[in-house]
Amino acid sequence: MGYLDNGSITVDAVLTKKGREILKNGGNLNITSFTLSDTGVDYSLWNPDHPSGSAFYGEAIENLPQLEATVHAEYNLRNRLISLNQSTIAVPALTLGNLDTSGGTLKTFNEGDENNGTINVDLVGYTSSGNVTLNGFEYYFVIQDPSIISTNASLMSNLSGTSRQFLQEQDIPFAQQYGFNGNSFSISPIQQDTTGKQTNIYVVNVETGAYNSFRVVNNITKNQRAVLSTVRSGA
């Protein structure tokens, strides 16, 4: 990793690991678009009290060194830039419902909760046109570890990197991306050997880039099922 010279305009392009994999398998990258991001920009450096006047408010930001392109997609483009209507007065946000608490970031599955996995999604501060989709889906979500949680949503791809979010390095090889339309999607716990297995889910609105995330704790184990079955049969 290195820094680019910020004294000149530079375009630094490299193939990600996924891109190299496609070429290795004889595929065609067929690049049709690109994404801009302000990852690495520290807006706290904006200084409206600069003694030289308004033309220099952003001087410190403009002088920030930028990281050179990296082949690891999972570490880049966390915050992608989007275009909104001029009438927009607030940045769109996603709220998630049917978690453990209202406004919380945790969803726990205990024995008997298997059918309580509907996650409600609400796009706040923006009226979607419905015309901007990804593979026909208005929303997508990423499950870091699909061995803990499953879903009936449509599988879009296995991820070697990430979309919109950093994934923990150990989860990168397993992460999967799913698409859905409407205002909800469903997840189901997969029986585990021990309680307390956890994974994260990231939810993204394609049109605005608004995203939210929550953590899932799966306390449903094979041993619990066996004990319950034995008790019922003995009764």
XYZ file of N, CA and C in Angstrom:
705
model
N 0.840 -1.192 0.000
C 0.000 0.000 0.000
C 0.875 1.241 0.000
N 0.447 2.292 -0.719
C 1.196 3.536 -0.751
C 0.268 4.709 -0.924
N 0.863 5.899 -1.008
C 0.095 7.122 -1.190
C 0.329 7.688 -2.585
N -0.702 8.319 -3.134
C -0.582 8.967 -4.425
C -0.187 10.423 -4.238
N 0.523 10.961 -5.206
C 0.918 12.362 -5.187
C -0.314 13.224 -5.397
N -0.709 14.003 -4.376
C -1.916 14.812 -4.511
C -1.645 16.147 -5.183
N -0.437 16.312 -5.726
C -0.129 17.542 -6.441
C -0.571 17.509 -7.883
N -1.067 16.371 -8.347
C -1.535 16.254 -9.718
C -2.752 15.347 -9.751
N -3.526 15.440 -10.823
C -4.709 14.600 -10.987
C -4.256 13.216 -11.458
N -4.610 12.214 -10.710
C -4.130 10.862 -10.997
C -5.290 9.881 -11.048
N -5.297 9.031 -12.036
C -6.225 7.909 -12.084
C -5.400 6.637 -11.938
N -5.635 5.929 -10.869
C -4.882 4.710 -10.575
C -5.852 3.538 -10.612
N -5.746 2.696 -11.605
C -6.694 1.596 -11.787
C -5.964 0.258 -11.723
N -6.500 -0.647 -10.935
C -5.962 -2.002 -10.870
C -7.131 -2.979 -10.873
N -6.857 -4.199 -11.273
C -7.879 -5.239 -11.201
C -7.966 -5.768 -9.776
N -9.183 -5.948 -9.287
C -9.365 -6.572 -7.982
C -9.116 -8.065 -8.097
N -9.097 -8.724 -6.957
C -8.933 -10.181 -6.963
C -10.058 -10.847 -7.748
N -11.281 -10.288 -7.634
C -12.415 -10.848 -8.360
C -12.225 -10.673 -9.859
N -11.727 -9.499 -10.270
C -11.481 -9.255 -11.683
C -10.438 -10.196 -12.255
N -9.387 -10.436 -11.487
C -8.353 -11.367 -11.930
C -8.905 -12.785 -12.050
N -9.796 -13.134 -11.126
C -10.404 -14.463 -11.174
C -11.221 -14.638 -12.445
N -11.982 -13.591 -12.808
C -12.804 -13.660 -14.024
C -11.927 -13.855 -15.256
N -10.828 -13.083 -15.343
C -9.935 -13.206 -16.494
C -9.255 -14.568 -16.516
N -8.875 -15.064 -15.351
C -8.210 -16.363 -15.277
C -9.110 -17.470 -15.819
N -10.434 -17.324 -15.584
C -11.393 -18.333 -16.030
C -11.876 -18.098 -17.452
N -11.214 -17.155 -18.141
C -11.555 -16.912 -19.534
C -12.729 -15.985 -19.744
N -13.168 -15.300 -18.692
C -14.302 -14.401 -18.814
C -13.919 -13.029 -19.331
N -14.927 -12.206 -19.561
C -14.740 -10.836 -20.034
C -15.222 -9.885 -18.950
N -14.415 -8.910 -18.580
C -14.816 -7.980 -17.520
C -16.021 -7.140 -17.933
N -16.085 -6.730 -19.203
C -17.250 -6.002 -19.712
C -17.639 -4.841 -18.785
N -16.676 -3.984 -18.503
C -16.900 -2.846 -17.596
C -17.775 -1.809 -18.282
N -18.897 -1.467 -17.666
C -19.840 -0.517 -18.260
C -20.073 0.707 -17.391
N -19.566 0.714 -16.175
C -19.813 1.847 -15.287
C -18.743 1.887 -14.209
N -18.744 2.959 -13.431
C -17.790 3.069 -12.338
C -18.455 3.773 -11.167
N -17.858 3.663 -10.006
C -18.402 4.243 -8.786
C -17.371 5.165 -8.149
N -17.844 6.305 -7.649
C -16.985 7.240 -6.932
C -17.222 7.104 -5.436
N -16.202 7.368 -4.665
C -16.306 7.220 -3.219
C -15.499 8.308 -2.530
N -15.936 8.684 -1.336
C -15.146 9.635 -0.540
C -14.522 8.939 0.670
N -14.381 7.611 0.579
C -13.672 6.893 1.627
C -12.257 7.444 1.747
N -11.836 7.753 2.946
C -10.511 8.322 3.151
C -10.506 9.824 3.296
N -11.685 10.458 3.108
C -11.785 11.912 3.259
C -12.262 12.236 4.672
N -11.524 13.081 5.360
C -11.870 13.474 6.730
C -12.531 14.845 6.709
N -13.880 14.863 6.737
C -14.609 16.127 6.632
C -14.519 16.971 7.905
N -14.014 16.377 8.967
C -13.844 17.170 10.191
C -12.755 18.234 10.022
N -11.981 18.120 8.934
C -10.927 19.101 8.668
C -11.454 20.362 7.990
N -12.732 20.365 7.611
C -13.346 21.578 7.031
C -13.264 22.702 8.062
N -12.701 23.826 7.654
C -12.404 24.900 8.608
C -13.018 26.221 8.173
N -14.230 26.537 8.631
C -14.869 27.814 8.259
C -14.223 29.022 8.931
N -13.273 28.768 9.819
C -12.573 29.873 10.500
C -11.187 30.120 9.916
N -10.937 29.590 8.739
C -9.614 29.768 8.136
C -9.330 31.261 7.934
N -8.170 31.724 8.359
C -7.882 33.171 8.277
C -7.793 33.714 6.858
N -7.620 32.842 5.883
C -7.476 33.311 4.503
C -8.794 33.396 3.755
N -9.910 33.058 4.425
C -11.207 33.204 3.792
C -11.802 31.906 3.285
N -13.005 32.038 2.678
C -13.798 30.866 2.313
C -13.132 29.985 1.260
N -12.272 30.557 0.429
C -11.615 29.756 -0.600
C -10.678 28.723 0.003
N -10.353 28.877 1.284
C -9.398 27.987 1.934
C -10.049 27.118 3.010
N -11.384 27.163 3.117
C -12.050 26.353 4.141
C -11.683 24.865 4.001
N -11.610 24.392 2.764
C -11.352 22.976 2.519
C -9.903 22.657 2.190
N -8.998 23.577 2.473
C -7.597 23.388 2.098
C -7.008 22.114 2.693
N -7.273 21.872 3.976
C -6.713 20.690 4.624
C -7.254 19.404 4.005
N -8.531 19.420 3.615
C -9.124 18.241 2.979
C -8.493 17.998 1.613
N -8.324 19.075 0.858
C -7.758 18.936 -0.481
C -6.312 18.461 -0.446
N -5.621 18.715 0.639
C -4.223 18.312 0.764
C -4.040 16.927 1.377
N -5.153 16.247 1.671
C -5.042 14.895 2.219
C -4.409 13.955 1.194
N -3.481 13.099 1.609
C -2.963 12.081 0.685
C -4.020 11.013 0.462
N -4.130 10.529 -0.756
C -5.102 9.498 -1.085
C -4.403 8.158 -1.262
N -5.010 7.118 -0.729
C -4.442 5.787 -0.874
C -4.495 5.344 -2.326
N -3.449 4.671 -2.760
C -3.452 4.132 -4.116
C -4.434 2.973 -4.208
N -4.840 2.666 -5.433
C -5.790 1.574 -5.652
C -5.206 0.266 -5.149
N -6.082 -0.596 -4.617
C -5.647 -1.882 -4.086
C -6.452 -2.996 -4.728
N -5.867 -4.164 -4.804
C -6.558 -5.302 -5.418
C -7.588 -5.898 -4.478
N -7.614 -5.458 -3.224
C -8.555 -6.005 -2.253
C -9.819 -5.144 -2.215
N -10.862 -5.588 -2.916
C -12.096 -4.804 -3.018
C -12.762 -4.612 -1.668
N -12.517 -5.551 -0.739
C -13.208 -5.486 0.548
C -12.766 -4.309 1.398
N -11.664 -3.638 1.015
C -11.162 -2.540 1.828
C -11.377 -1.174 1.177
N -12.081 -1.126 0.070
C -12.271 0.127 -0.653
C -13.745 0.462 -0.819
N -14.002 1.711 -1.121
C -15.335 2.171 -1.522
C -16.398 1.872 -0.486
N -16.097 2.181 0.759
C -17.109 1.971 1.788
C -18.254 2.970 1.632
N -17.927 4.216 1.369
C -18.942 5.268 1.241
C -18.976 5.763 -0.198
N -19.930 5.282 -0.960
C -20.017 5.627 -2.373
C -20.860 6.875 -2.562
N -20.464 7.696 -3.526
C -21.162 8.949 -3.787
C -22.381 8.698 -4.662
N -23.457 9.418 -4.386
C -24.706 9.248 -5.119
C -25.243 10.601 -5.552
N -26.143 10.603 -6.519
C -26.802 11.822 -6.984
C -28.246 11.818 -6.512
N -28.695 12.932 -5.932
C -30.063 13.071 -5.454
C -30.727 14.263 -6.117
N -32.056 14.279 -6.094
C -32.795 15.401 -6.655
C -32.459 16.696 -5.921
N -32.532 17.815 -6.636
C -32.225 19.100 -6.024
C -33.180 19.441 -4.889
N -34.360 18.868 -4.906
C -35.347 19.140 -3.862
C -35.081 18.346 -2.587
N -34.082 17.467 -2.594
C -33.775 16.655 -1.425
C -33.279 17.536 -0.287
N -33.875 17.395 0.887
C -33.494 18.230 2.028
C -32.814 17.425 3.125
N -32.733 16.108 2.951
C -32.082 15.272 3.954
C -31.492 14.053 3.267
N -30.455 13.522 3.844
C -29.838 12.316 3.299
C -30.750 11.131 3.599
N -31.104 10.329 2.588
C -31.971 9.173 2.820
C -31.358 8.207 3.826
N -32.233 7.540 4.564
C -31.763 6.584 5.566
C -32.657 5.355 5.545
N -32.106 4.227 5.967
C -32.867 2.986 6.090
C -33.115 2.692 7.556
N -34.372 2.400 7.890
C -34.687 1.921 9.232
C -35.114 0.461 9.132
N -34.766 -0.312 10.137
C -35.051 -1.749 10.149
C -35.992 -2.089 11.292
N -36.997 -2.909 11.015
C -37.978 -3.287 12.019
C -37.974 -4.764 12.318
N -38.603 -5.137 13.430
C -38.699 -6.500 13.946
C -37.354 -7.008 14.454
N -36.540 -6.091 14.977
C -35.330 -6.477 15.693
C -35.691 -6.622 17.168
N -34.722 -6.933 18.008
C -35.007 -7.160 19.429
C -35.634 -5.936 20.087
N -35.162 -4.747 19.686
C -35.715 -3.495 20.213
C -35.918 -2.526 19.072
N -36.869 -1.600 19.224
C -37.110 -0.591 18.208
C -35.886 0.300 18.060
N -35.402 0.428 16.836
C -34.218 1.232 16.595
C -32.923 0.540 16.969
N -33.007 -0.733 17.357
C -31.823 -1.470 17.779
C -31.042 -2.028 16.606
N -29.998 -2.756 16.928
C -29.135 -3.353 15.898
C -28.879 -4.829 16.170
N -29.796 -5.475 16.889
C -29.600 -6.872 17.265
C -30.865 -7.677 16.997
N -30.699 -8.851 16.406
C -31.785 -9.802 16.195
C -31.356 -11.139 16.795
N -32.096 -11.599 17.812
C -31.743 -12.840 18.503
C -32.766 -13.928 18.190
N -32.267 -15.095 17.858
C -33.126 -16.261 17.649
C -32.923 -17.225 18.805
N -33.976 -17.414 19.600
C -33.991 -18.439 20.630
C -34.924 -19.563 20.189
N -34.927 -20.661 20.916
C -35.800 -21.786 20.565
C -37.254 -21.319 20.472
N -37.903 -21.614 19.366
C -39.276 -21.191 19.136
C -39.397 -19.939 18.284
N -38.259 -19.293 17.977
C -38.276 -18.059 17.181
C -38.024 -18.310 15.701
N -38.028 -19.554 15.275
C -37.634 -19.867 13.903
C -38.475 -19.138 12.862
N -39.728 -18.891 13.164
C -40.626 -18.269 12.188
C -40.796 -16.778 12.418
N -39.899 -16.197 13.190
C -39.996 -14.767 13.509
C -38.848 -14.001 12.871
N -38.538 -14.343 11.618
C -37.365 -13.752 10.989
C -37.649 -12.753 9.895
N -38.850 -12.178 9.861
C -39.152 -11.157 8.864
C -38.563 -9.814 9.302
N -37.709 -9.240 8.469
C -37.085 -7.951 8.758
C -37.752 -6.885 7.894
N -38.363 -5.898 8.533
C -39.022 -4.822 7.808
C -38.022 -3.726 7.461
N -38.145 -3.193 6.252
C -37.212 -2.178 5.757
C -37.991 -0.952 5.316
N -37.565 0.226 5.796
C -38.259 1.468 5.457
C -37.240 2.503 5.007
N -37.414 3.013 3.781
C -36.546 4.073 3.261
C -37.125 5.418 3.686
N -36.384 6.130 4.523
C -36.862 7.374 5.119
C -36.198 8.577 4.446
N -36.991 9.624 4.192
C -36.441 10.860 3.646
C -36.272 10.866 2.150
N -36.893 9.919 1.464
C -36.735 9.850 0.010
C -37.851 8.991 -0.564
N -38.413 9.438 -1.674
C -39.427 8.648 -2.373
C -38.770 7.967 -3.561
N -38.668 6.663 -3.497
C -37.970 5.921 -4.544
C -38.754 5.932 -5.846
N -38.046 6.072 -6.952
C -38.688 6.031 -8.266
C -38.965 4.597 -8.687
N -38.225 3.659 -8.112
C -38.381 2.255 -8.489
C -37.714 1.907 -9.800
N -37.057 2.912 -10.421
C -36.443 2.689 -11.730
C -34.973 2.300 -11.640
N -34.384 2.467 -10.466
C -32.961 2.159 -10.296
C -32.839 0.843 -9.531
N -32.340 -0.171 -10.186
C -32.250 -1.492 -9.564
C -30.880 -2.106 -9.851
N -30.594 -3.165 -9.143
C -29.395 -3.959 -9.377
C -29.859 -5.373 -9.673
N -29.678 -5.780 -10.912
C -30.168 -7.098 -11.357
C -31.666 -7.247 -11.097
N -32.393 -6.128 -11.223
C -33.840 -6.160 -11.048
C -34.313 -5.986 -9.623
N -33.411 -5.755 -8.681
C -33.769 -5.622 -7.269
C -33.537 -4.197 -6.774
N -34.511 -3.682 -6.002
C -34.385 -2.348 -5.419
C -33.503 -2.345 -4.177
N -33.421 -3.484 -3.516
C -32.594 -3.616 -2.321
C -31.725 -4.859 -2.447
N -30.622 -4.837 -1.737
C -29.880 -6.076 -1.542
C -29.339 -6.099 -0.122
N -29.017 -7.283 0.347
C -28.392 -7.401 1.664
C -27.297 -8.444 1.611
N -26.330 -8.290 2.497
C -25.170 -9.163 2.561
C -25.179 -9.900 3.893
N -25.128 -11.223 3.842
C -24.961 -12.042 5.045
C -23.493 -12.423 5.127
N -22.838 -12.034 6.199
C -21.413 -12.338 6.315
C -21.150 -13.834 6.361
N -21.919 -14.552 7.174
C -21.684 -15.991 7.329
C -22.993 -16.751 7.128
N -23.255 -17.233 5.921
C -24.518 -17.935 5.627
C -24.643 -19.299 6.290
N -23.626 -19.742 7.019
C -23.767 -20.996 7.748
C -24.525 -20.804 9.056
N -24.790 -19.552 9.433
C -25.508 -19.246 10.671
C -26.949 -18.854 10.395
N -27.163 -18.147 9.296
C -28.486 -17.645 8.919
C -28.734 -17.958 7.451
N -29.949 -18.382 7.128
C -30.334 -18.583 5.730
C -31.454 -17.613 5.380
N -31.791 -17.539 4.112
C -32.861 -16.657 3.657
C -33.513 -17.250 2.416
N -34.763 -16.839 2.165
C -35.440 -17.265 0.950
C -35.337 -16.212 -0.146
N -34.556 -15.147 0.096
C -34.347 -14.120 -0.910
C -33.471 -14.672 -2.034
N -33.438 -13.972 -3.148
C -32.712 -14.441 -4.330
C -31.213 -14.202 -4.185
N -30.438 -15.257 -4.326
C -28.984 -15.143 -4.258
C -28.471 -14.406 -5.494
N -27.704 -13.341 -5.257
C -27.145 -12.568 -6.363
C -25.716 -13.010 -6.654
N -24.902 -13.166 -5.609
C -23.517 -13.564 -5.842
C -22.837 -13.916 -4.534
N -21.769 -14.710 -4.652
C -20.841 -14.889 -3.547
C -19.837 -13.747 -3.630
N -19.423 -13.229 -2.508
C -18.575 -12.047 -2.506
C -17.156 -12.393 -2.087
N -16.198 -11.965 -2.920
C -14.807 -12.052 -2.496
C -14.436 -10.770 -1.773
N -15.236 -9.744 -1.993
C -15.045 -8.476 -1.326
C -16.321 -8.063 -0.666
N -16.753 -6.835 -0.886
C -17.967 -6.386 -0.234
C -18.657 -5.328 -1.059
N -19.894 -5.056 -0.741
C -20.646 -3.985 -1.364
C -21.041 -2.986 -0.292
N -20.558 -1.796 -0.417
C -20.892 -0.676 0.464
C -20.286 -0.784 1.864
N -19.866 -1.966 2.286
C -19.452 -2.132 3.677
C -18.180 -2.949 3.778
N -17.406 -2.697 4.820
C -16.272 -3.560 5.112
C -16.790 -4.844 5.754
N -16.261 -5.963 5.346
C -16.560 -7.225 5.997
C -15.362 -7.611 6.845
N -15.615 -8.256 7.949
C -14.510 -8.786 8.722
C -13.730 -9.770 7.854
N -12.414 -9.705 7.956
C -11.574 -10.456 7.027
C -11.901 -11.946 7.021
N -12.199 -12.521 8.195
C -12.441 -13.947 8.244
C -13.759 -14.335 7.578
N -14.659 -13.359 7.365
C -15.955 -13.665 6.755
C -15.977 -13.419 5.251
N -14.927 -12.801 4.710
C -14.931 -12.437 3.304
C -15.143 -13.647 2.388
N -14.490 -14.791 2.614
C -14.688 -15.913 1.689
C -16.095 -16.498 1.715
N -16.877 -16.198 2.753
C -18.177 -16.843 2.907
C -19.359 -15.923 2.600
N -19.129 -14.636 2.567
C -20.233 -13.681 2.437
C -21.022 -13.903 1.150
N -22.352 -13.729 1.264
C -23.216 -13.850 0.095
C -24.163 -12.662 0.027
N -24.487 -12.275 -1.195
C -25.336 -11.107 -1.447
C -26.664 -11.561 -2.043
N -27.768 -11.021 -1.491
C -29.117 -11.396 -1.909
C -29.902 -10.145 -2.288
N -30.851 -10.296 -3.200
C -31.661 -9.164 -3.621
C -33.128 -9.360 -3.278
N -33.831 -8.235 -3.077
C -35.278 -8.317 -2.843
C -35.936 -7.004 -3.228
N -37.228 -7.064 -3.467
C -38.068 -5.889 -3.706
C -39.123 -5.826 -2.609
N -39.755 -4.673 -2.463
C -40.756 -4.532 -1.422
C -40.153 -3.956 -0.159
N -40.835 -4.178 0.972
C -40.407 -3.540 2.222
C -40.026 -4.545 3.307
N -39.662 -5.766 2.908
C -39.231 -6.730 3.922
C -38.496 -7.886 3.262
N -37.737 -8.606 4.070
C -37.124 -9.863 3.649
C -37.092 -10.779 4.867
N -36.903 -12.058 4.631
C -36.961 -13.033 5.726
C -35.632 -13.761 5.877
N -35.281 -14.006 7.132
C -34.109 -14.819 7.443
C -34.522 -15.923 8.406
N -33.784 -17.024 8.392
C -34.092 -18.157 9.269
C -32.804 -18.664 9.904
N -32.867 -19.023 11.188
C -31.667 -19.544 11.854
C -31.371 -20.969 11.407
N -30.110 -21.287 11.290
C -29.661 -22.634 10.978
C -29.162 -23.269 12.272
N -29.594 -24.485 12.564
C -29.197 -25.151 13.805
C -27.681 -25.225 13.930
N -27.188 -24.886 15.131
C -25.759 -24.849 15.395
C -25.376 -25.890 16.447
N -24.091 -26.124 16.590
C -23.600 -27.049 17.621
C -23.569 -26.390 19.000
N -23.399 -25.058 19.019
C -23.367 -24.307 20.276
C -24.201 -23.049 20.133
N -24.657 -22.512 21.247
C -25.424 -21.271 21.224
C -24.482 -20.081 21.039
N -25.082 -18.944 20.706
C -24.316 -17.702 20.645
C -23.582 -17.449 19.354
N -23.811 -18.263 18.318
C -23.160 -18.003 17.029
C -23.695 -16.689 16.457
N -22.808 -15.862 15.889
C -23.190 -14.531 15.438
C -22.714 -14.259 14.015
N -23.465 -13.409 13.344
C -23.039 -12.882 12.054
C -23.694 -11.517 11.864
N -23.233 -10.767 10.882
C -23.784 -9.441 10.587
C -24.493 -9.457 9.244
N -25.517 -8.619 9.127
C -26.253 -8.458 7.874
C -26.290 -6.976 7.530
N -25.916 -6.642 6.296
C -25.935 -5.272 5.811
C -27.027 -5.141 4.757
N -27.857 -4.118 4.872
C -28.984 -3.905 3.962
C -28.760 -2.591 3.219
N -28.932 -2.599 1.891
C -28.623 -1.431 1.070
C -29.764 -1.148 0.099
N -30.148 0.130 -0.002
C -31.069 0.569 -1.044
C -30.263 0.962 -2.272
N -30.538 0.346 -3.394
C -29.719 0.526 -4.592
C -29.771 1.965 -5.095
N -30.957 2.566 -5.130
C -31.114 3.886 -5.743
C -30.374 4.979 -4.982
N -30.413 4.932 -3.671
C -29.831 6.015 -2.874
C -28.495 5.659 -2.240
N -28.208 4.390 -2.135
C -27.007 3.983 -1.417
C -27.186 3.958 0.088
N -28.373 4.318 0.582
C -28.625 4.284 2.028
C -28.488 2.858 2.539
N -27.864 2.695 3.691
C -27.679 1.347 4.219
C -27.809 1.334 5.730
N -28.040 0.149 6.235
C -28.117 -0.072 7.667
C -27.628 -1.496 7.920
N -27.368 -1.814 9.145
C -26.869 -3.157 9.450
C -27.359 -3.605 10.816
N -27.338 -4.896 11.035
C -27.683 -5.438 12.346
C -26.933 -6.743 12.554
N -26.830 -7.115 13.808
C -26.135 -8.344 14.182
C -27.161 -9.409 14.537
N -26.907 -10.629 14.124
C -27.794 -11.755 14.410
C -27.096 -12.700 15.377
N -27.811 -13.076 16.445
C -27.322 -14.072 17.389
C -28.217 -15.298 17.286
N -27.622 -16.439 17.004
C -28.372 -17.683 16.822
C -28.127 -18.599 18.020
N -29.184 -18.774 18.832
C -29.093 -19.644 20.018
C -29.794 -20.979 19.819
N -30.121 -21.321 18.595
C -30.827 -22.568 18.313
C -29.810 -23.650 17.970
N -29.789 -24.701 18.784
C -28.798 -25.762 18.600
C -29.455 -27.101 18.337
N -28.673 -28.000 17.775
C -29.158 -29.359 17.518
C -29.456 -30.068 18.831
N -28.666 -29.814 19.855
C -28.870 -30.466 21.155
C -30.212 -30.072 21.767
N -30.576 -28.792 21.643
C -31.861 -28.334 22.165
C -33.000 -29.050 21.466
N -32.899 -29.213 20.172
C -33.944 -29.894 19.416
C -34.084 -31.342 19.869
N -32.939 -32.010 20.081
C -32.969 -33.421 20.488
C -33.609 -33.578 21.854
N -33.288 -32.671 22.777
C -33.855 -32.734 24.123
C -35.366 -32.519 24.075
N -35.809 -31.528 23.306
C -37.237 -31.247 23.206
C -37.994 -32.424 22.590
N -37.389 -33.045 21.574
C -38.037 -34.184 20.931
C -38.170 -35.357 21.899
N -37.125 -35.569 22.715
C -37.138 -36.665 23.687
C -38.214 -36.437 24.742
N -38.339 -35.208 25.232
C -39.325 -34.873 26.239
C -40.727 -35.084 25.701
N -40.964 -34.616 24.451
C -42.297 -34.744 23.877
C -42.668 -36.213 23.669
N -41.709 -37.016 23.169
C -42.008 -38.421 22.926
C -42.226 -39.184 24.228
N -41.495 -38.777 25.301
C -41.661 -39.419 26.581
C -42.967 -39.096 27.248
N -43.491 -37.883 26.913
C -44.758 -37.482 27.496
C -45.887 -38.322 26.921
